[in-house]
Amino acid sequence: GVGGRLGEPAAPAFGSRFVTADGQWRASRVAELGLVPQFNGDSMRLAVAGAGHAVAAWLAVDGSNLMRVWASRRLADGSWEAPVAVGTPADGDAAMAELAMEVDGTAHVVWSASPGGGQTHVLTARRGAADAAWSNPVQLSLPTLVTNIEPAIAAGASGAVYVAWVAGDSLPYAIHLSKLQDDGSWSEPTQANEANGRSVLVPLIAVDRHARALLAWPERDGGGLTRLVARQFRADIRVPEAVGPAA
């Protein structure tokens, strides 16, 4: 069978669903078939939407020992399709993958990739509910910046999708934000945090039914004190609606 670097077997992941009509859990099904070795156990993400749409994504190495993003979609009969790698080996080693799904079943995965030379990029790919395959990856991060890590993604009921990540050439880094536009392209990233000299940490993002994104992150000053900051954005992500708490 397939195993990891130490010869351990690649453990399958199981899924079970709860049916509210009778209050019972249905029998589990194998979602990850054990075909991908060296599975990164804490990397699995799951996204669901109406009409039974569900996608799982995780990190695991491919046959060339390159860390890749893998994904599987739940089919109409409740089974899961065979895992597929998202993107190409040319994207580089993948890390920090996150997943979100629109109400129509369109799934979006975002991750940080290391193509070499010490630079990291934030990439994203999508797959519609009726699509046979994932799209080619799109780079969201600015190509001039060395570090682009810790991506976060959220999708709202209105179809709004936002991605935030940590970016910069040197400390203190910034929080960058990009939004999926009506034509299917992504907006140019904008800096979401104030340039106040504080070090930003991992961002979190959520989207409400009015397409407003609430972005939050911790900031740490030179004395080691940390404050939590939240900002709200609408269609124009260059203009935040709220900042808090005050310095």
Coordinates of N, CA and C in Angstrom, one line a residue:
G1 N 0.8 -1.2 0.0 CA 0.0 0.0 0.0 C 0.9 1.2 0.0
V2 N 0.2 2.4 -0.1 CA 0.9 3.7 -0.1 C 1.2 4.1 1.3
G3 N 2.4 4.7 1.5 CA 2.8 5.1 2.9 C 3.6 6.4 2.8
G4 N 3.9 6.9 4.0 CA 4.7 8.1 4.0 C 6.2 7.9 4.0
R5 N 6.9 8.9 4.3 CA 8.4 8.8 4.3 C 8.9 7.7 5.2
L6 N 8.2 7.5 6.4 CA 8.7 6.6 7.4 C 8.1 5.2 7.2
G7 N 7.3 5.0 6.1 CA 6.8 3.7 5.8 C 5.4 3.5 6.4
E8 N 4.9 4.6 7.1 CA 3.5 4.4 7.7 C 2.5 4.5 6.6
P9 N 1.4 3.7 6.8 CA 0.3 3.8 5.8 C -0.4 5.1 5.7
A10 N -0.8 5.5 4.5 CA -1.6 6.7 4.4 C -3.0 6.5 4.9
A11 N -3.3 7.1 6.0 CA -4.6 6.8 6.6 C -5.8 7.5 5.8
P12 N -6.9 6.8 5.6 CA -8.0 7.4 5.0 C -8.8 8.3 5.9
A13 N -9.5 9.3 5.3 CA -10.4 10.2 6.2 C -11.8 9.7 5.9
F14 N -12.6 9.8 7.0 CA -14.0 9.4 6.8 C -14.9 10.5 7.1
G15 N -16.1 10.5 6.5 CA -17.1 11.5 6.7 C -18.4 10.9 7.0
S16 N -19.2 11.6 7.9 CA -20.5 11.1 8.2 C -21.5 12.3 8.2
R17 N -22.7 12.2 7.9 CA -23.6 13.3 7.8 C -24.8 13.1 8.8
F18 N -25.3 14.2 9.3 CA -26.4 14.2 10.3 C -27.7 14.6 9.5
V19 N -28.7 13.8 9.7 CA -30.0 14.1 9.0 C -31.0 14.5 10.1
T20 N -31.5 15.8 9.9 CA -32.3 16.3 10.9 C -33.7 15.7 11.0
A21 N -34.2 15.1 9.9 CA -35.5 14.5 9.9 C -35.7 13.4 11.0
D22 N -34.7 12.6 11.1 CA -34.8 11.5 12.1 C -33.8 11.6 13.3
G23 N -32.9 12.7 13.2 CA -32.0 12.9 14.3 C -30.9 11.8 14.4
Q24 N -30.6 11.1 13.3 CA -29.6 10.1 13.3 C -28.4 10.4 12.4
W25 N -27.3 9.9 12.7 CA -26.1 10.0 11.9 C -26.1 8.9 10.9
R26 N -25.8 9.2 9.6 CA -25.7 8.2 8.6 C -24.3 7.5 8.6
A27 N -24.2 6.4 8.0 CA -22.9 5.6 7.9 C -21.9 6.5 7.3
S28 N -20.6 6.3 7.8 CA -19.5 7.1 7.2 C -19.1 6.5 5.9
R29 N -18.5 7.4 5.1 CA -18.0 7.0 3.8 C -16.5 7.4 3.7
V30 N -15.7 6.7 2.9 CA -14.3 7.1 2.8 C -14.3 8.3 1.8
A31 N -13.7 9.4 2.3 CA -13.5 10.6 1.5 C -12.2 10.7 0.9
E32 N -11.1 10.3 1.6 CA -9.8 10.4 1.1 C -9.3 8.9 1.0
L33 N -9.0 8.5 -0.2 CA -8.9 7.0 -0.5 C -7.6 6.4 -0.1
G34 N -6.7 7.2 0.5 CA -5.4 6.7 0.9 C -4.5 6.6 -0.3
L35 N -4.8 7.3 -1.4 CA -4.0 7.2 -2.6 C -2.9 8.3 -2.6
V36 N -2.9 9.2 -1.6 CA -1.9 10.3 -1.6 C -1.1 10.1 -0.4
P37 N 0.3 9.9 -0.5 CA 1.1 9.6 0.6 C 1.5 10.9 1.4
Q38 N 2.0 10.8 2.5 CA 2.5 11.9 3.4 C 1.5 13.0 3.5
F39 N 0.3 12.6 4.0 CA -0.8 13.5 4.2 C -0.5 14.4 5.4
N40 N -0.7 15.7 5.2 CA -0.5 16.7 6.3 C -1.8 16.7 7.1
G41 N -1.8 16.1 8.2 CA -3.0 15.8 8.9 C -3.8 17.0 9.4
D42 N -3.1 18.1 9.7 CA -3.8 19.3 10.2 C -4.2 20.2 9.1
S43 N -4.0 19.8 7.9 CA -4.3 20.7 6.8 C -5.6 20.6 6.1
M44 N -6.4 19.5 6.5 CA -7.7 19.3 5.8 C -8.7 20.4 6.1
R45 N -9.3 20.9 5.1 CA -10.4 21.9 5.2 C -11.6 21.3 4.5
L46 N -12.8 21.7 5.0 CA -14.1 21.3 4.4 C -15.0 22.5 4.2
A47 N -15.7 22.5 3.0 CA -16.6 23.6 2.8 C -17.9 23.0 2.2
V48 N -19.0 23.5 2.6 CA -20.3 23.0 2.2 C -21.2 24.2 1.7
A49 N -22.2 23.8 0.9 CA -23.2 24.8 0.5 C -24.5 24.1 0.3
G50 N -25.6 24.8 -0.1 CA -26.9 24.2 -0.3 C -26.9 23.2 -1.4
A51 N -27.9 22.4 -1.4 CA -28.1 21.3 -2.4 C -27.1 20.2 -2.3
G52 N -26.5 20.1 -1.1 CA -25.6 19.0 -0.9 C -24.1 19.2 -1.4
H53 N -23.8 20.4 -1.9 CA -22.4 20.6 -2.4 C -21.4 20.5 -1.2
A54 N -20.3 19.8 -1.4 CA -19.3 19.7 -0.4 C -17.9 19.5 -1.1
V55 N -16.9 20.1 -0.6 CA -15.5 19.9 -1.1 C -14.6 19.8 0.1
A56 N -13.6 18.9 0.0 CA -12.6 18.8 1.0 C -11.2 19.1 0.3
A57 N -10.3 19.8 1.0 CA -9.0 20.1 0.4 C -8.0 19.9 1.5
W58 N -6.8 19.5 1.1 CA -5.7 19.2 2.1 C -4.4 19.3 1.4
L59 N -3.3 19.2 2.2 CA -1.9 19.2 1.6 C -1.3 17.8 1.7
A60 N -0.6 17.4 0.7 CA 0.1 16.1 0.7 C 1.1 16.2 -0.5
V61 N 2.1 15.3 -0.4 CA 3.1 15.3 -1.4 C 2.6 14.6 -2.6
D62 N 3.2 14.9 -3.8 CA 2.9 14.2 -5.0 C 4.1 13.2 -5.3
G63 N 4.1 12.6 -6.4 CA 5.1 11.6 -6.7 C 6.5 12.1 -6.8
S64 N 6.6 13.4 -7.0 CA 8.0 14.0 -7.0 C 8.4 14.6 -5.7
N65 N 7.7 14.2 -4.6 CA 7.9 14.7 -3.3 C 7.7 16.2 -3.1
L66 N 6.8 16.8 -3.9 CA 6.5 18.2 -3.8 C 5.2 18.3 -3.1
M67 N 5.1 19.2 -2.1 CA 3.9 19.4 -1.4 C 2.9 20.1 -2.3
R68 N 1.7 19.5 -2.4 CA 0.6 20.1 -3.3 C -0.7 20.2 -2.5
V69 N -1.6 21.0 -3.1 CA -3.0 21.1 -2.7 C -3.8 20.0 -3.4
W70 N -4.5 19.2 -2.6 CA -5.4 18.1 -3.2 C -6.8 18.4 -2.8
A71 N -7.7 18.0 -3.6 CA -9.1 18.2 -3.4 C -10.0 17.1 -3.8
S72 N -11.1 16.9 -3.2 CA -12.1 15.9 -3.6 C -13.5 16.6 -3.4
R73 N -14.4 16.3 -4.3 CA -15.8 16.8 -4.3 C -16.7 15.6 -4.0
R74 N -17.7 15.9 -3.2 CA -18.8 14.9 -2.9 C -19.7 14.9 -4.1
L75 N -20.0 13.7 -4.6 CA -20.9 13.5 -5.8 C -22.3 13.4 -5.4
A76 N -23.2 13.4 -6.4 CA -24.6 13.5 -6.1 C -25.1 12.2 -5.4
D77 N -24.4 11.1 -5.5 CA -24.9 9.9 -4.8 C -24.3 9.8 -3.4
G78 N -23.6 10.8 -3.0 CA -23.0 10.8 -1.6 C -21.6 10.3 -1.5
S79 N -21.1 9.7 -2.6 CA -19.7 9.2 -2.6 C -18.8 10.4 -2.9
W80 N -17.5 10.2 -2.8 CA -16.5 11.2 -3.0 C -15.6 10.8 -4.2
E81 N -15.3 11.8 -5.1 CA -14.5 11.5 -6.2 C -13.1 11.3 -5.8
A82 N -12.3 10.7 -6.7 CA -10.9 10.5 -6.4 C -10.1 11.8 -6.2
P83 N -9.2 12.0 -5.3 CA -8.5 13.2 -5.0 C -7.7 13.6 -6.3
V84 N -7.7 15.0 -6.5 CA -6.9 15.5 -7.6 C -6.1 16.6 -7.1
A85 N -4.9 16.8 -7.7 CA -4.0 17.9 -7.3 C -4.5 19.2 -8.0
V86 N -4.5 20.3 -7.3 CA -4.8 21.6 -7.8 C -3.6 22.3 -8.2
G87 N -3.6 22.9 -9.4 CA -2.4 23.6 -9.9 C -1.4 22.7 -10.5
T88 N -0.2 23.2 -10.7 CA 0.8 22.4 -11.3 C 2.1 22.4 -10.5
P89 N 3.0 21.4 -10.7 CA 4.3 21.4 -10.0 C 5.1 22.7 -10.1
A90 N 4.9 23.4 -11.2 CA 5.6 24.7 -11.4 C 5.2 25.8 -10.4
D91 N 4.1 25.6 -9.7 CA 3.6 26.5 -8.7 C 4.5 26.5 -7.5
G92 N 5.2 25.4 -7.3 CA 6.1 25.2 -6.1 C 5.4 24.5 -5.0
D93 N 6.2 24.4 -3.9 CA 5.6 23.8 -2.7 C 4.5 24.5 -2.1
A94 N 3.4 23.9 -1.8 CA 2.2 24.5 -1.2 C 2.2 24.4 0.3
A95 N 1.6 25.4 0.9 CA 1.4 25.5 2.3 C 0.1 26.3 2.7
M96 N -0.4 26.1 3.9 CA -1.4 27.0 4.4 C -2.7 27.1 3.5
A97 N -3.2 26.0 3.0 CA -4.3 26.0 2.2 C -5.6 26.3 3.0
E98 N -6.5 27.1 2.4 CA -7.8 27.4 3.0 C -8.9 27.3 1.9
L99 N -10.1 27.0 2.3 CA -11.2 26.7 1.4 C -12.5 27.4 1.8
A100 N -13.2 27.8 0.7 CA -14.5 28.5 0.9 C -15.4 28.1 -0.2
M101 N -16.7 28.2 0.0 CA -17.7 27.8 -1.1 C -18.8 28.8 -1.2
E102 N -19.2 29.2 -2.4 CA -20.3 30.0 -2.6 C -21.6 29.2 -2.5
V103 N -22.8 29.8 -2.4 CA -24.0 29.1 -2.2 C -24.4 28.3 -3.4
D104 N -23.9 28.6 -4.6 CA -24.2 27.8 -5.8 C -23.3 26.6 -6.0
G105 N -22.4 26.4 -5.0 CA -21.5 25.2 -5.0 C -20.1 25.5 -5.6
T106 N -19.9 26.7 -6.0 CA -18.5 27.1 -6.6 C -17.5 27.1 -5.4
A107 N -16.5 26.3 -5.5 CA -15.5 26.2 -4.4 C -14.3 27.0 -4.8
H108 N -13.7 27.6 -3.8 CA -12.4 28.4 -4.0 C -11.4 27.9 -3.0
V109 N -10.2 27.6 -3.4 CA -9.1 27.2 -2.5 C -8.0 28.3 -2.7
V110 N -7.4 28.6 -1.6 CA -6.3 29.6 -1.6 C -5.1 29.0 -0.8
W111 N -3.9 29.3 -1.3 CA -2.7 28.8 -0.5 C -1.5 29.6 -0.8
S112 N -0.5 29.4 0.0 CA 0.8 30.0 -0.2 C 1.7 29.1 -0.9
A113 N 2.4 29.5 -1.9 CA 3.3 28.7 -2.7 C 4.7 29.2 -2.7
S114 N 5.6 28.3 -2.7 CA 7.1 28.6 -2.7 C 7.7 28.1 -4.0
P115 N 7.8 28.9 -5.0 CA 8.4 28.4 -6.3 C 9.9 28.4 -6.3
G116 N 10.5 29.0 -5.3 CA 12.0 29.0 -5.2 C 12.5 30.4 -5.1
G117 N 13.8 30.5 -4.8 CA 14.4 31.8 -4.7 C 14.0 32.6 -3.4
G118 N 13.4 31.9 -2.4 CA 13.0 32.5 -1.2 C 11.8 33.3 -1.2
Q119 N 11.0 33.3 -2.3 CA 9.8 34.1 -2.4 C 8.6 33.2 -2.3
T120 N 7.5 33.7 -1.7 CA 6.3 33.0 -1.6 C 5.2 33.8 -2.3
H121 N 4.2 33.2 -2.9 CA 3.1 33.8 -3.5 C 1.8 33.3 -2.9
V122 N 0.7 34.1 -3.0 CA -0.6 33.6 -2.7 C -1.4 33.3 -4.0
L123 N -1.8 32.0 -4.1 CA -2.5 31.6 -5.3 C -3.9 31.1 -4.9
T124 N -4.8 31.2 -5.9 CA -6.2 30.7 -5.7 C -6.7 30.0 -7.0
A125 N -7.5 29.1 -6.8 CA -8.2 28.4 -7.9 C -9.6 28.1 -7.5
R126 N -10.5 28.0 -8.5 CA -11.9 27.8 -8.3 C -12.4 26.6 -9.1
R127 N -13.5 26.0 -8.6 CA -14.2 25.0 -9.4 C -15.7 25.1 -9.2
G128 N -16.4 25.4 -10.3 CA -17.9 25.5 -10.2 C -18.5 24.2 -10.0
A129 N -19.8 24.2 -9.5 CA -20.5 22.9 -9.2 C -20.6 22.0 -10.4
A130 N -20.6 22.5 -11.6 CA -20.7 21.7 -12.8 C -19.4 21.5 -13.5
D131 N -18.4 22.1 -13.0 CA -17.1 22.0 -13.7 C -16.4 20.7 -13.5
A132 N -15.7 20.2 -14.5 CA -15.1 18.9 -14.5 C -13.7 19.0 -13.8
A133 N -13.1 20.2 -13.7 CA -11.8 20.3 -13.1 C -11.6 21.7 -12.5
W134 N -10.6 21.8 -11.7 CA -10.2 23.1 -11.1 C -9.6 24.0 -12.1
S135 N -9.8 25.3 -11.9 CA -9.2 26.3 -12.8 C -7.7 26.4 -12.6
N136 N -7.0 27.0 -13.6 CA -5.6 27.3 -13.4 C -5.5 28.3 -12.3
P137 N -4.4 28.1 -11.5 CA -4.2 29.1 -10.3 C -4.0 30.5 -10.8
V138 N -4.5 31.4 -10.0 CA -4.3 32.9 -10.2 C -3.5 33.4 -9.1
Q139 N -2.5 34.2 -9.4 CA -1.7 34.8 -8.3 C -2.4 36.1 -7.8
L140 N -2.7 36.1 -6.5 CA -3.3 37.3 -5.9 C -2.3 38.3 -5.4
S141 N -1.2 37.8 -4.9 CA -0.2 38.6 -4.3 C 0.6 39.4 -5.3
L142 N 1.2 40.5 -4.9 CA 2.0 41.3 -5.8 C 3.3 40.6 -6.0
P143 N 3.8 40.5 -7.3 CA 5.0 39.8 -7.6 C 6.2 40.5 -7.1
T144 N 6.1 41.7 -6.7 CA 7.3 42.4 -6.2 C 7.6 42.2 -4.7
L145 N 6.7 41.5 -4.0 CA 6.9 41.3 -2.6 C 7.5 39.9 -2.4
V146 N 8.4 39.8 -1.4 CA 9.0 38.5 -1.1 C 8.2 37.6 -0.4
T147 N 7.5 38.1 0.7 CA 6.7 37.2 1.6 C 5.2 37.4 1.4
N148 N 4.5 36.3 1.2 CA 3.0 36.3 1.1 C 2.6 35.0 1.7
I149 N 2.0 35.0 2.9 CA 1.7 33.9 3.7 C 0.4 34.0 4.4
E150 N 0.0 32.9 5.1 CA -1.2 32.9 6.0 C -2.5 33.4 5.3
P151 N -2.8 32.9 4.1 CA -4.0 33.4 3.5 C -5.3 32.9 4.2
A152 N -6.3 33.8 4.2 CA -7.6 33.5 4.7 C -8.7 33.8 3.6
I153 N -9.7 33.0 3.5 CA -10.7 33.2 2.5 C -12.1 33.1 3.1
A154 N -13.1 33.8 2.5 CA -14.5 33.7 3.0 C -15.4 34.0 1.8
A155 N -16.5 33.4 1.7 CA -17.5 33.6 0.7 C -18.9 33.9 1.4
G156 N -19.6 34.9 0.8 CA -20.9 35.2 1.4 C -22.0 34.7 0.6
A157 N -23.2 34.8 1.1 CA -24.4 34.3 0.4 C -24.7 35.1 -0.9
S158 N -24.2 36.3 -1.0 CA -24.4 37.2 -2.2 C -23.5 36.8 -3.3
G159 N -22.5 35.9 -3.1 CA -21.5 35.6 -4.1 C -20.2 36.4 -3.9
A160 N -20.1 37.2 -2.9 CA -18.9 37.9 -2.6 C -17.9 37.0 -2.0
V161 N -16.6 37.1 -2.5 CA -15.5 36.3 -2.0 C -14.3 37.2 -1.8
Y162 N -13.7 37.1 -0.6 CA -12.6 37.9 -0.2 C -11.4 37.0 0.2
V163 N -10.2 37.4 -0.1 CA -9.0 36.8 0.4 C -8.1 37.8 1.1
A164 N -7.6 37.4 2.3 CA -6.7 38.3 3.0 C -5.4 37.5 3.3
W165 N -4.3 38.1 3.4 CA -3.0 37.4 3.8 C -2.0 38.4 4.3
V166 N -0.9 37.8 4.8 CA 0.2 38.6 5.4 C 1.2 38.8 4.3
A167 N 1.7 40.1 4.0 CA 2.5 40.3 2.9 C 3.6 41.4 3.3
G168 N 4.7 41.3 2.6 CA 5.8 42.3 2.8 C 7.1 41.8 2.4
D169 N 8.1 42.7 2.4 CA 9.5 42.4 2.1 C 10.3 42.2 3.4
S170 N 9.9 42.9 4.5 CA 10.5 42.8 5.8 C 9.6 43.2 6.8
L171 N 9.9 43.0 8.1 CA 9.0 43.4 9.2 C 9.0 44.9 9.3
P172 N 7.9 45.5 9.7 CA 6.6 44.8 10.0 C 5.8 44.5 8.7
Y173 N 5.2 43.3 8.6 CA 4.5 43.0 7.4 C 3.1 43.7 7.5
A174 N 2.4 43.6 6.3 CA 1.1 44.2 6.2 C 0.0 43.1 6.0
I175 N -1.3 43.5 6.1 CA -2.4 42.6 5.7 C -2.9 43.1 4.4
H176 N -2.8 42.2 3.4 CA -3.4 42.6 2.1 C -4.7 41.9 1.8
L177 N -5.5 42.6 1.1 CA -6.9 42.1 0.8 C -7.2 42.2 -0.7
S178 N -7.9 41.2 -1.2 CA -8.4 41.1 -2.6 C -9.8 40.6 -2.6
K179 N -10.6 41.1 -3.6 CA -12.0 40.7 -3.7 C -12.2 40.2 -5.1
L180 N -13.0 39.1 -5.2 CA -13.5 38.6 -6.5 C -14.5 39.5 -7.1
Q181 N -14.2 39.9 -8.3 CA -15.0 40.9 -9.0 C -16.1 40.3 -9.9
D182 N -17.0 41.1 -10.4 CA -18.2 40.5 -11.1 C -17.7 39.8 -12.4
D183 N -16.6 40.3 -13.0 CA -16.2 39.6 -14.2 C -15.3 38.4 -14.0
G184 N -15.2 38.0 -12.7 CA -14.5 36.8 -12.4 C -13.0 37.0 -12.1
S185 N -12.5 38.2 -12.3 CA -11.1 38.5 -12.0 C -11.0 38.9 -10.5
W186 N -9.8 39.0 -10.1 CA -9.6 39.5 -8.7 C -9.0 40.9 -8.7
S187 N -9.4 41.6 -7.7 CA -9.0 43.0 -7.6 C -7.5 43.1 -7.2
E188 N -6.9 44.2 -7.5 CA -5.5 44.4 -7.1 C -5.5 44.4 -5.6
P189 N -4.5 43.8 -5.0 CA -4.5 43.8 -3.5 C -4.3 45.2 -2.9
T190 N -4.9 45.4 -1.8 CA -4.8 46.7 -1.1 C -4.4 46.4 0.3
Q191 N -3.7 47.3 1.0 CA -3.3 47.1 2.4 C -4.5 47.4 3.3
A192 N -4.8 46.5 4.1 CA -6.0 46.6 5.0 C -5.7 47.2 6.3
N193 N -4.5 47.1 6.8 CA -4.1 47.6 8.1 C -3.5 48.9 8.0
E194 N -3.4 49.7 9.1 CA -2.8 51.0 9.1 C -1.2 50.7 9.2
A195 N -0.5 51.6 8.6 CA 0.9 51.6 8.6 C 1.4 52.2 9.9
N196 N 1.4 51.4 11.0 CA 1.6 52.0 12.3 C 2.9 51.4 13.0
G197 N 3.6 50.6 12.2 CA 4.9 50.0 12.8 C 4.7 48.7 13.6
R198 N 3.4 48.3 13.8 CA 3.1 47.1 14.5 C 3.3 45.9 13.6
S199 N 3.6 44.7 14.2 CA 3.7 43.5 13.5 C 2.4 42.8 13.4
V200 N 1.9 42.5 12.2 CA 0.6 41.8 12.1 C 0.8 40.3 12.1
L201 N -0.3 39.6 12.6 CA -0.3 38.2 12.7 C -1.4 37.6 11.8
V202 N -1.7 36.4 12.0 CA -2.6 35.7 11.0 C -4.0 36.4 11.0
P203 N -4.5 36.7 9.8 CA -5.8 37.4 9.6 C -6.9 36.3 9.6
L204 N -8.1 36.8 10.0 CA -9.4 36.0 9.9 C -10.3 36.9 9.1
I205 N -11.2 36.3 8.3 CA -12.2 37.0 7.5 C -13.5 36.3 7.4
A206 N -14.6 37.1 7.4 CA -15.9 36.5 7.3 C -16.7 37.5 6.4
V207 N -17.7 37.0 5.7 CA -18.6 37.8 4.8 C -20.0 37.6 5.2
D208 N -20.8 38.7 5.3 CA -22.2 38.6 5.6 C -23.0 38.6 4.3
R209 N -24.4 38.5 4.5 CA -25.2 38.4 3.3 C -25.3 39.7 2.5
H210 N -24.8 40.8 3.0 CA -24.8 42.0 2.3 C -23.5 42.3 1.6
A211 N -22.7 41.3 1.5 CA -21.3 41.3 0.8 C -20.3 42.2 1.6
R212 N -20.6 42.4 2.9 CA -19.6 43.1 3.7 C -18.6 42.1 4.3
A213 N -17.4 42.4 4.2 CA -16.3 41.6 4.7 C -15.8 42.2 6.0
L214 N -15.8 41.3 7.1 CA -15.2 41.7 8.3 C -13.9 41.0 8.5
L215 N -12.8 41.8 8.6 CA -11.5 41.3 8.6 C -10.9 41.7 10.0
A216 N -10.3 40.7 10.6 CA -9.7 40.8 12.0 C -8.3 40.2 12.0
W217 N -7.5 40.8 12.8 CA -6.1 40.3 13.0 C -5.5 40.8 14.3
P218 N -4.5 40.1 14.8 CA -3.7 40.7 16.0 C -2.6 41.5 15.5
E219 N -2.2 42.5 16.3 CA -1.1 43.4 16.0 C -0.2 43.4 17.3
R220 N 1.1 43.3 17.1 CA 2.0 43.3 18.3 C 3.0 44.5 18.2
D221 N 3.1 45.3 19.2 CA 4.0 46.4 19.2 C 5.4 46.0 19.7
G222 N 6.3 46.9 19.7 CA 7.7 46.6 20.1 C 7.9 46.1 21.5
G223 N 6.9 46.4 22.4 CA 7.0 46.0 23.8 C 6.4 44.7 24.0
G224 N 5.9 44.0 23.0 CA 5.3 42.7 23.1 C 3.8 42.7 23.4
L225 N 3.2 43.8 23.5 CA 1.8 43.9 23.7 C 1.0 43.7 22.4
T226 N -0.1 42.9 22.5 CA -0.9 42.6 21.4 C -2.3 43.2 21.5
R227 N -2.8 43.8 20.4 CA -4.2 44.2 20.4 C -4.9 43.6 19.2
L228 N -6.2 43.4 19.3 CA -6.9 42.8 18.2 C -7.6 44.0 17.4
V229 N -7.5 43.9 16.1 CA -8.1 45.0 15.2 C -9.1 44.3 14.3
A230 N -10.2 45.1 14.0 CA -11.2 44.6 13.1 C -11.5 45.8 12.1
R231 N -11.7 45.5 10.9 CA -12.1 46.4 9.9 C -13.1 45.8 9.0
Q232 N -14.1 46.7 8.5 CA -15.1 46.2 7.7 C -15.0 46.8 6.3
F233 N -15.3 46.0 5.2 CA -15.1 46.5 3.9 C -16.4 46.1 3.1
R234 N -16.7 46.9 2.0 CA -17.7 46.6 1.1 C -17.1 46.4 -0.3
A235 N -17.8 46.9 -1.3 CA -17.3 46.6 -2.7 C -15.9 47.3 -2.9
D236 N -15.7 48.5 -2.4 CA -14.5 49.2 -2.6 C -13.6 48.9 -1.4
I237 N -12.7 47.9 -1.6 CA -11.9 47.4 -0.5 C -10.8 48.4 -0.1
R238 N -10.7 49.5 -0.9 CA -9.7 50.5 -0.5 C -10.1 51.4 0.6
V239 N -11.4 51.3 0.9 CA -12.0 52.2 1.9 C -12.6 51.4 3.0
P240 N -12.0 51.3 4.1 CA -12.6 50.5 5.3 C -13.7 51.3 5.9
E241 N -14.7 50.6 6.4 CA -15.9 51.3 7.0 C -15.7 51.4 8.5
A242 N -14.9 50.6 9.1 CA -14.8 50.7 10.6 C -13.4 50.2 11.0
V243 N -12.9 50.8 12.0 CA -11.6 50.4 12.6 C -11.8 50.2 14.1
G244 N -11.3 49.2 14.7 CA -11.4 49.1 16.2 C -10.5 47.9 16.7
P245 N -10.2 47.9 17.9 CA -10.4 49.1 18.8 C -9.4 50.2 18.5
A246 N -9.6 51.3 19.1 CA -8.7 52.4 18.9 C -7.3 52.1 19.6
A247 N -6.3 52.8 19.0 CA -4.9 52.6 19.6 C -4.9 53.1 21.0

